[in-house]
Amino acid sequence: MNYLIKNAHAILTGLAGEAARIQADSIRIGNGVTTEIGSSLSLQANETVIDARDCVIYPAWVNTHHHLFQSLLKGEPQGLNQSLTPWLASTPYRFRGAFDEESFRLAARIGLIELLRSGCGTVADHHYLYWPNMPFDGAEILFDEADRLGLRFILCRGGGTLTRGLEAELPQALRPEKFENVIADIERLVSKYHDSRPQAFKRIVMAPTTALHSTTPEQLRETAQVARRLGIRLHSHLSETVDYLDAARAKFGMTPVQFCAEHDWVGEDVWFAHLVKLLPEEIQLLGQTKTGIAHCPQSNARLGSGIADLVTLEKAGMNISIGVDGAASNEAADMLSETHATWMLQRARKGMFAQPKYDGGTFEGGADAATVEDVIRWGTQGGAQVLGLSDIGTLEVGQQADLVVYQLDDPRYMGLHDMAIGPVASGGQAQIKHMLIGGKTVIENNHIPNLDMRELAAQAREAVKKLQQRAEKMALAS
């Protein structure tokens, strides 16, 4: 359909500087593309009007790091108060073998719906639930569920080929894959799903679970070679905690970033999740190569890992994006919660390192570390840039019509002197009056077509019980 969105209170574009806001109240959309932005645009033939009175319009969010299977592992008691390494053992690894096709599909559906209802239009899922002779194809399920909702979906194909030589003692779900099988599956996925166009709805990414631990150095270098031969991007976890630095020095005699650079894992086609603990020379190397980051502030805070310094990373030349990470370490895995946390925590981080002045000067805090407009740019244009989707991420003429019309009528947003910043600055779950992805309606009046939310909640409760029972049985068996 062709649309005319009119009477908007404010339009934020996802661009930098003065272009972040435009003096306009109307957007015209034709054939899935933004064709005109202006004030008081007149209705044309065959256009449907969307009245955005008292609403603000943002580009649809681009989430660059997730683990959708964890949507059924929120608030899991054994891992709730653990830091990264013990949490991994307590929750995601303990439950991974408990997932069957039905529970995995339900987890993916819940996670994608949670994201969509926050205004997220593009999802990159770091899917690492792989083991030999798996009984279901997780990639097929993920693409199918995203397609049903109208989302753009990027599969970051994870997994690993190392388990420290304990393969014979491990349960099936924790056993490593053979490297040649991983490469063969990547080639299969690229042939079946990958779309290289800048407005793609489906893409594949080479994404071993961790660059340091999931594969051998030789295999890591080969994954980079295969990815670039296939024309796909590269993604992994890196430097989430100081343990990464200690491990890289002990195993390889260098820093984590140096190790990645030595094995061709830096560049504009590479982005890493987290990057919380970086040395100055690592920041310089990442900036010089324009490597990207998926910043996951809520998960990093929940696990006690720290706060990545986005301001310094961007000044160094890195490409900045935002990801929600898995719901098992982030019980609010949506982009509004994540961008709100990004805005707050960048300021907190700068304030933490500000020095008081005892000579009568004024304390220099961090309230100017990042603006709402910065956060919107990171969460939209920045994400599109990291994923190589140049036709999305901003509200501009000629771009794909991926946008969300927020209706800020909840008391949380009342009293705002600048309504435009409400969805990020005030947080919460803003009502979505209308949302388009590629010019197609995916949400109208806060409703996703053909979705029974009560039934979904009931299915989730039942699935959690079954997962707990299966995990207990597997623990007893081992």
Coordinates of C-alpha atoms in Angstrom, one line a residue:
M1 CA 0.0 0.0 0.0
N2 CA 0.9 3.6 -0.4
Y3 CA 0.7 5.7 2.8
L4 CA 0.7 9.4 3.8
I5 CA 1.7 9.8 7.5
K6 CA 0.6 13.3 8.6
N7 CA 0.4 15.6 11.6
A8 CA 3.4 14.1 13.5
H9 CA 4.5 16.0 16.5
A10 CA 8.2 15.2 15.7
I11 CA 10.3 13.1 13.3
L12 CA 13.7 11.8 14.4
T13 CA 15.7 10.5 11.4
G14 CA 18.5 8.4 12.9
L15 CA 21.1 10.8 11.3
A16 CA 23.8 12.7 13.0
G17 CA 24.0 16.4 14.1
E18 CA 21.4 18.9 13.0
A19 CA 19.9 16.3 10.6
A20 CA 18.8 14.2 13.6
R21 CA 15.6 16.2 13.7
I22 CA 13.7 17.7 10.7
Q23 CA 11.1 20.4 10.5
A24 CA 8.4 18.3 9.0
D25 CA 5.2 16.6 10.1
S26 CA 4.5 14.3 7.1
I27 CA 6.0 11.3 5.4
R28 CA 4.9 9.9 2.0
I29 CA 5.5 6.2 1.3
G30 CA 5.2 4.4 -2.0
N31 CA 6.2 0.9 -3.0
G32 CA 7.8 0.3 0.3
V33 CA 10.1 3.3 0.1
T34 CA 10.0 6.8 1.6
T35 CA 9.3 9.1 -1.3
E36 CA 8.7 12.5 0.4
I37 CA 9.1 14.2 3.7
G38 CA 7.7 17.6 4.4
S39 CA 5.0 19.6 6.1
S40 CA 1.3 19.4 5.5
L41 CA 1.7 17.2 2.5
S42 CA -1.6 16.7 0.6
L43 CA -3.2 13.4 0.0
Q44 CA -2.7 11.7 -3.4
A45 CA -4.8 9.1 -5.1
N46 CA -4.5 5.5 -3.8
E47 CA -2.9 6.6 -0.5
T48 CA -4.0 5.5 2.9
V49 CA -3.7 8.1 5.7
I50 CA -2.0 7.4 9.0
D51 CA -2.9 10.2 11.4
A52 CA 0.2 10.7 13.7
R53 CA -1.2 13.6 15.7
D54 CA 0.5 13.8 19.1
C55 CA 2.9 11.0 18.0
V56 CA 6.6 10.9 17.3
I57 CA 8.2 8.9 14.5
Y58 CA 11.5 7.0 14.6
P59 CA 13.2 4.7 12.2
A60 CA 12.6 1.1 13.2
W61 CA 15.3 -0.1 15.6
V62 CA 18.0 -2.5 14.4
N63 CA 19.0 -5.1 17.0
T64 CA 22.5 -6.4 16.2
H65 CA 22.9 -9.1 18.9
H66 CA 20.4 -11.6 20.4
H67 CA 20.0 -15.2 21.5
L68 CA 16.4 -15.8 20.8
F69 CA 16.3 -19.3 22.3
Q70 CA 16.8 -17.7 25.7
S71 CA 13.4 -16.1 25.7
L72 CA 12.2 -19.0 27.8
L73 CA 15.0 -18.7 30.3
K74 CA 14.2 -15.3 31.9
G75 CA 15.0 -14.9 35.6
E76 CA 16.2 -18.5 35.9
P77 CA 17.1 -18.8 39.6
Q78 CA 20.4 -20.6 39.5
G79 CA 21.9 -18.0 37.2
L80 CA 20.1 -14.9 38.4
N81 CA 22.9 -13.6 40.6
Q82 CA 25.9 -15.0 38.8
S83 CA 28.6 -13.3 36.7
L84 CA 29.3 -14.4 33.1
T85 CA 31.2 -17.7 33.4
P86 CA 29.2 -19.4 36.2
W87 CA 26.0 -18.0 34.6
L88 CA 26.8 -19.7 31.4
A89 CA 27.1 -23.1 33.1
S90 CA 24.0 -22.4 35.4
T91 CA 21.6 -21.4 32.7
P92 CA 22.1 -21.4 28.9
Y93 CA 24.4 -24.5 28.9
R94 CA 22.4 -26.4 31.5
F95 CA 19.2 -25.9 29.5
R96 CA 20.4 -26.1 25.9
G97 CA 19.7 -29.9 25.6
A98 CA 16.2 -29.4 27.1
F99 CA 15.0 -27.6 24.0
D100 CA 13.1 -29.5 21.3
E101 CA 11.6 -28.1 18.1
E102 CA 8.4 -27.0 19.8
S103 CA 10.0 -25.1 22.7
F104 CA 12.7 -23.6 20.4
R105 CA 10.0 -22.3 18.0
L106 CA 8.0 -20.8 20.9
A107 CA 11.1 -19.1 22.4
A108 CA 11.9 -17.6 19.0
R109 CA 8.4 -16.4 18.6
I110 CA 8.2 -14.8 22.0
G111 CA 11.6 -13.0 21.5
L112 CA 10.7 -11.7 18.1
I113 CA 7.3 -10.4 19.3
E114 CA 8.9 -8.7 22.3
L115 CA 11.3 -6.9 19.9
L116 CA 8.6 -6.0 17.4
R117 CA 6.4 -4.5 20.1
S118 CA 9.3 -2.1 21.0
G119 CA 9.6 -0.9 17.4
C120 CA 12.4 -3.2 16.2
G121 CA 12.3 -4.0 12.5
T122 CA 15.6 -5.9 12.0
V123 CA 16.9 -8.6 14.2
A124 CA 20.4 -10.3 14.1
D125 CA 20.3 -13.4 16.2
H126 CA 23.5 -15.1 17.3
H127 CA 22.2 -18.6 17.2
Y128 CA 24.7 -21.0 18.7
L129 CA 22.3 -23.9 19.7
Y130 CA 24.1 -26.5 17.5
W131 CA 25.4 -30.0 18.2
P132 CA 26.0 -33.1 16.2
N133 CA 22.8 -34.8 14.8
M134 CA 20.4 -32.1 16.0
P135 CA 16.8 -33.2 15.7
F136 CA 15.6 -29.9 14.3
D137 CA 16.8 -27.1 12.0
G138 CA 16.9 -24.0 14.2
A139 CA 17.8 -21.7 11.2
E140 CA 14.7 -22.7 9.3
I141 CA 12.5 -22.1 12.4
L142 CA 14.0 -18.7 13.0
F143 CA 13.6 -17.5 9.5
D144 CA 10.0 -18.8 9.4
E145 CA 9.0 -17.1 12.6
A146 CA 10.6 -13.8 11.5
D147 CA 8.9 -14.0 8.1
R148 CA 5.5 -14.5 9.8
L149 CA 5.9 -11.3 11.6
G150 CA 7.3 -9.3 8.7
L151 CA 10.7 -8.7 10.3
R152 CA 14.1 -8.5 8.6
F153 CA 16.2 -11.3 10.0
I154 CA 19.9 -11.9 10.0
L155 CA 21.1 -15.4 11.2
C156 CA 24.5 -15.2 12.8
R157 CA 25.4 -18.9 12.6
G158 CA 27.2 -19.8 15.8
G159 CA 28.5 -22.9 17.4
G160 CA 31.9 -24.4 18.2
T161 CA 34.4 -27.1 17.4
L162 CA 36.2 -27.2 20.8
T163 CA 35.2 -28.6 24.2
R164 CA 38.7 -29.1 25.8
G165 CA 38.8 -32.8 24.8
L166 CA 35.9 -34.0 26.9
E167 CA 33.7 -35.0 24.0
A168 CA 33.2 -38.6 25.1
E169 CA 31.9 -37.6 28.5
L170 CA 29.6 -34.8 27.4
P171 CA 25.9 -35.1 26.8
Q172 CA 25.0 -34.9 23.1
A173 CA 23.8 -31.3 23.3
L174 CA 27.2 -30.1 24.6
R175 CA 29.3 -31.9 22.1
P176 CA 31.2 -29.9 19.4
E177 CA 30.6 -30.0 15.7
K178 CA 33.2 -31.0 13.1
F179 CA 34.7 -28.0 11.4
E180 CA 33.9 -29.3 7.9
N181 CA 30.3 -29.7 8.9
V182 CA 30.1 -26.1 10.1
I183 CA 31.5 -24.8 6.9
A184 CA 29.2 -27.0 4.8
D185 CA 26.2 -25.8 6.8
I186 CA 27.2 -22.1 6.3
E187 CA 27.4 -22.7 2.6
R188 CA 24.0 -24.4 2.6
L189 CA 22.5 -21.5 4.6
V190 CA 24.0 -18.9 2.3
S191 CA 22.7 -20.7 -0.8
K192 CA 19.2 -21.0 0.7
Y193 CA 18.7 -17.7 2.5
H194 CA 21.3 -15.0 1.9
D195 CA 20.3 -11.9 0.1
S196 CA 23.2 -9.5 -0.6
R197 CA 21.0 -6.5 -1.5
P198 CA 21.1 -3.4 0.8
Q199 CA 17.4 -3.8 1.6
A200 CA 17.6 -7.6 2.3
F201 CA 15.1 -9.3 4.6
K202 CA 17.3 -12.4 5.0
R203 CA 21.0 -12.7 5.6
I204 CA 23.6 -15.1 6.9
V205 CA 26.7 -14.2 9.0
M206 CA 29.7 -16.3 10.0
A207 CA 29.6 -16.3 13.8
P208 CA 31.5 -18.8 15.9
T209 CA 30.2 -18.4 19.5
T210 CA 33.5 -16.9 20.8
A211 CA 36.5 -16.0 18.8
L212 CA 38.9 -17.2 21.6
H213 CA 37.3 -20.4 22.8
S214 CA 35.0 -21.9 20.2
T215 CA 37.5 -22.9 17.5
T216 CA 41.2 -23.3 16.8
P217 CA 43.3 -20.3 15.6
E218 CA 43.7 -22.0 12.2
Q219 CA 40.0 -22.6 11.9
L220 CA 39.2 -19.1 13.0
R221 CA 41.4 -17.7 10.1
E222 CA 39.7 -20.1 7.7
T223 CA 36.2 -18.9 8.8
A224 CA 37.2 -15.4 7.8
Q225 CA 38.4 -16.6 4.5
V226 CA 35.3 -18.6 3.8
A227 CA 33.0 -15.7 4.9
R228 CA 34.7 -13.2 2.6
R229 CA 34.6 -15.8 -0.3
L230 CA 30.9 -16.1 0.3
G231 CA 30.4 -12.4 0.7
I232 CA 29.0 -12.6 4.2
R233 CA 29.9 -10.7 7.4
L234 CA 31.6 -12.0 10.6
H235 CA 30.4 -11.7 14.2
S236 CA 31.3 -13.1 17.7
H237 CA 31.5 -12.4 21.4
L238 CA 34.7 -10.6 22.6
S239 CA 36.1 -9.0 25.7
E240 CA 32.9 -9.1 27.7
T241 CA 34.9 -9.5 30.9
V242 CA 38.6 -9.3 32.0
D243 CA 38.7 -13.1 31.7
Y244 CA 39.0 -12.7 28.0
L245 CA 42.1 -10.6 28.4
D246 CA 43.6 -13.2 30.8
A247 CA 42.7 -16.1 28.6
A248 CA 44.1 -14.5 25.4
R249 CA 47.4 -13.7 27.2
A250 CA 47.7 -17.2 28.6
K251 CA 46.8 -19.1 25.4
F252 CA 48.2 -16.9 22.7
G253 CA 50.5 -14.4 24.3
M254 CA 48.5 -11.4 23.1
T255 CA 45.4 -9.4 23.7
P256 CA 42.0 -10.6 22.5
V257 CA 41.8 -7.9 19.8
Q258 CA 45.4 -8.6 18.7
F259 CA 44.5 -12.3 18.4
C260 CA 41.5 -11.5 16.2
A261 CA 43.5 -9.1 14.0
E262 CA 46.2 -11.8 13.6
H263 CA 43.5 -14.1 12.3
D264 CA 41.8 -11.7 9.9
W265 CA 38.9 -11.0 12.3
V266 CA 38.8 -7.2 12.1
G267 CA 37.4 -4.8 9.5
E268 CA 34.2 -3.1 8.4
D269 CA 32.6 -6.5 7.8
V270 CA 33.2 -7.6 11.4
W271 CA 31.4 -6.7 14.6
F272 CA 31.7 -8.0 18.1
A273 CA 29.2 -8.1 21.0
H274 CA 30.1 -6.4 24.3
L275 CA 33.8 -5.1 24.1
V276 CA 33.5 -4.0 27.7
K277 CA 37.1 -4.6 28.7
L278 CA 39.5 -3.1 26.2
L279 CA 43.0 -1.7 26.4
P280 CA 43.9 1.6 24.7
E281 CA 45.9 -0.1 22.0
E282 CA 42.9 -2.5 21.3
I283 CA 40.6 0.5 20.9
Q284 CA 43.0 2.1 18.5
L285 CA 43.2 -1.1 16.4
L286 CA 39.5 -1.6 16.3
G287 CA 39.0 2.1 15.3
Q288 CA 41.6 2.0 12.6
T289 CA 39.9 -1.0 11.0
K290 CA 36.4 0.4 11.5
T291 CA 35.3 -2.8 13.3
G292 CA 31.9 -2.7 14.8
I293 CA 30.4 -3.2 18.2
A294 CA 27.0 -4.5 19.4
H295 CA 26.6 -2.7 22.7
C296 CA 24.5 -4.7 25.2
P297 CA 24.2 -2.5 28.3
Q298 CA 21.5 -4.3 30.2
S299 CA 23.1 -7.7 29.9
N300 CA 26.5 -6.3 30.8
A301 CA 25.0 -4.6 33.9
R302 CA 22.9 -7.7 34.9
L303 CA 26.0 -9.9 34.8
G304 CA 28.1 -7.3 36.5
S305 CA 30.5 -7.1 33.5
G306 CA 30.7 -3.3 33.2
I307 CA 29.9 -0.6 30.7
A308 CA 31.4 -0.3 27.3
D309 CA 32.8 3.2 26.5
L310 CA 30.8 4.0 23.3
V311 CA 31.9 7.6 23.2
T312 CA 35.6 6.7 23.1
L313 CA 35.0 3.8 20.7
E314 CA 33.2 6.0 18.3
K315 CA 35.8 8.7 18.4
A316 CA 38.4 6.1 17.7
G317 CA 36.5 5.2 14.5
M318 CA 34.4 2.2 15.4
N319 CA 30.9 1.6 14.1
I320 CA 28.5 1.6 17.0
S321 CA 25.3 -0.4 17.2
I322 CA 23.0 -1.7 20.0
G323 CA 21.9 -5.3 20.8
V324 CA 19.7 -6.7 23.5
D325 CA 21.6 -10.0 24.0
G326 CA 19.8 -13.0 25.3
A327 CA 16.8 -12.8 27.6
A328 CA 18.4 -15.1 30.1
S329 CA 20.8 -12.3 31.0
N330 CA 18.4 -9.5 30.2
E331 CA 14.9 -10.0 31.4
A332 CA 13.7 -7.0 29.3
A333 CA 15.0 -8.0 25.9
D334 CA 13.5 -5.2 23.8
M335 CA 15.0 -2.1 22.1
L336 CA 13.2 0.6 24.1
S337 CA 14.6 -0.8 27.4
E338 CA 18.0 -1.3 25.8
T339 CA 18.2 2.2 24.3
H340 CA 17.0 3.8 27.6
A341 CA 19.8 1.9 29.4
T342 CA 22.3 3.0 26.8
W343 CA 21.5 6.6 27.3
M344 CA 21.6 6.3 31.1
L345 CA 24.7 4.1 31.5
Q346 CA 26.9 6.1 29.1
R347 CA 26.4 9.1 31.4
A348 CA 27.0 7.0 34.5
R349 CA 30.2 5.6 33.1
K350 CA 31.6 9.0 32.3
G351 CA 30.6 10.2 35.8
M352 CA 32.3 7.2 37.4
F353 CA 35.7 8.3 36.0
A354 CA 35.3 12.0 36.4
Q355 CA 37.6 13.5 39.0
P356 CA 36.4 15.8 41.8
K357 CA 38.2 19.1 42.0
Y358 CA 39.4 20.1 45.5
D359 CA 40.7 23.5 44.4
G360 CA 37.3 25.1 44.3
G361 CA 36.4 24.0 40.8
T362 CA 33.2 22.3 39.7
F363 CA 32.8 18.5 39.7
E364 CA 32.7 17.3 36.1
G365 CA 30.0 14.7 35.8
G366 CA 28.8 12.7 32.8
A367 CA 25.4 14.2 32.0
D368 CA 26.6 15.2 28.5
A369 CA 28.2 11.9 27.5
A370 CA 25.5 10.9 25.0
T371 CA 22.3 12.6 23.8
V372 CA 19.1 10.8 23.0
E373 CA 19.8 11.6 19.3
D374 CA 23.1 9.8 19.6
V375 CA 21.4 6.7 21.0
I376 CA 18.7 6.7 18.3
R377 CA 21.5 6.9 15.7
W378 CA 23.4 4.0 17.2
G379 CA 20.2 1.9 17.5
T380 CA 19.1 2.6 13.9
Q381 CA 21.6 3.8 11.4
G382 CA 24.5 2.3 13.4
G383 CA 22.9 -1.1 13.4
A384 CA 22.2 -0.9 9.6
Q385 CA 25.8 0.1 9.0
V386 CA 27.2 -2.8 11.0
L387 CA 24.9 -5.3 9.2
G388 CA 25.6 -3.8 5.8
L389 CA 22.0 -2.8 5.1
S390 CA 22.5 0.6 3.7
D391 CA 18.9 1.1 2.6
I392 CA 17.5 1.0 6.1
G393 CA 18.2 2.7 9.4
T394 CA 17.3 6.3 8.6
L395 CA 14.2 8.3 7.7
E396 CA 15.2 9.8 4.4
V397 CA 13.8 10.0 0.9
G398 CA 14.8 6.9 -1.0
Q399 CA 15.2 4.7 2.0
Q400 CA 13.1 1.6 2.9
A401 CA 10.1 2.6 4.9
D402 CA 11.0 0.9 8.2
L403 CA 9.5 3.2 10.8
V404 CA 7.5 3.3 14.0
V405 CA 4.8 5.8 15.0
Y406 CA 4.9 6.0 18.8
Q407 CA 1.7 7.3 20.6
L408 CA 2.9 8.7 23.9
D409 CA -0.3 8.8 25.8
D410 CA 0.8 6.8 28.9
P411 CA 1.3 8.9 32.1
R412 CA 5.0 8.0 31.9
Y413 CA 5.2 10.4 28.9
M414 CA 2.9 13.1 30.2
G415 CA 4.6 16.4 31.2
L416 CA 7.4 16.0 28.7
H417 CA 8.7 19.3 27.5
D418 CA 10.2 17.6 24.5
M419 CA 8.0 14.7 23.4
A420 CA 10.5 13.6 20.7
I421 CA 12.8 12.1 23.3
G422 CA 10.1 10.2 25.1
P423 CA 10.5 6.6 23.8
V424 CA 14.2 6.6 24.8
A425 CA 14.4 9.1 27.7
S426 CA 11.3 7.9 29.6
G427 CA 11.7 4.3 28.8
G428 CA 8.7 2.0 29.3
Q429 CA 6.6 0.3 26.6
A430 CA 5.4 3.1 24.4
Q431 CA 2.2 2.4 22.5
I432 CA 2.7 1.9 18.8
K433 CA 0.1 3.5 16.7
H434 CA 1.5 2.2 13.4
M435 CA 4.7 0.4 12.4
L436 CA 5.9 -0.4 8.9
I437 CA 8.7 -2.6 7.7
G438 CA 9.5 -2.3 4.0
G439 CA 6.3 -0.2 3.7
K440 CA 4.1 -3.1 5.0
T441 CA 2.0 -2.7 8.2
V442 CA 3.2 -5.0 11.0
I443 CA 1.6 -3.3 13.9
E444 CA -1.6 -1.2 14.0
N445 CA -3.0 0.4 17.1
N446 CA -0.5 -1.6 19.2
H447 CA -1.9 -4.9 17.8
I448 CA 0.0 -7.5 15.9
P449 CA -2.3 -9.3 13.4
N450 CA -3.4 -12.8 14.3
L451 CA -1.7 -12.7 17.7
D452 CA -3.5 -14.0 20.9
M453 CA -1.3 -12.7 23.7
R454 CA -3.0 -14.6 26.4
E455 CA -2.6 -17.9 24.5
L456 CA 1.1 -17.1 24.0
A457 CA 1.6 -16.4 27.7
A458 CA -0.1 -19.7 28.6
Q459 CA 2.1 -21.6 26.1
A460 CA 5.2 -19.9 27.7
R461 CA 4.2 -20.9 31.2
E462 CA 3.8 -24.5 30.1
A463 CA 7.0 -24.6 28.1
V464 CA 9.0 -23.3 31.1
K465 CA 7.7 -26.2 33.3
K466 CA 8.7 -28.7 30.6
L467 CA 12.1 -27.2 30.2
Q468 CA 12.7 -27.3 34.0
Q469 CA 11.6 -31.0 34.1
R470 CA 13.9 -32.0 31.2
A471 CA 16.9 -30.1 32.7
E472 CA 16.4 -31.9 36.0
K473 CA 16.2 -35.3 34.3
M474 CA 19.4 -34.6 32.3
A475 CA 21.2 -33.5 35.5
L476 CA 20.2 -36.7 37.2
A477 CA 21.3 -38.8 34.2
S478 CA 24.7 -37.2 34.2

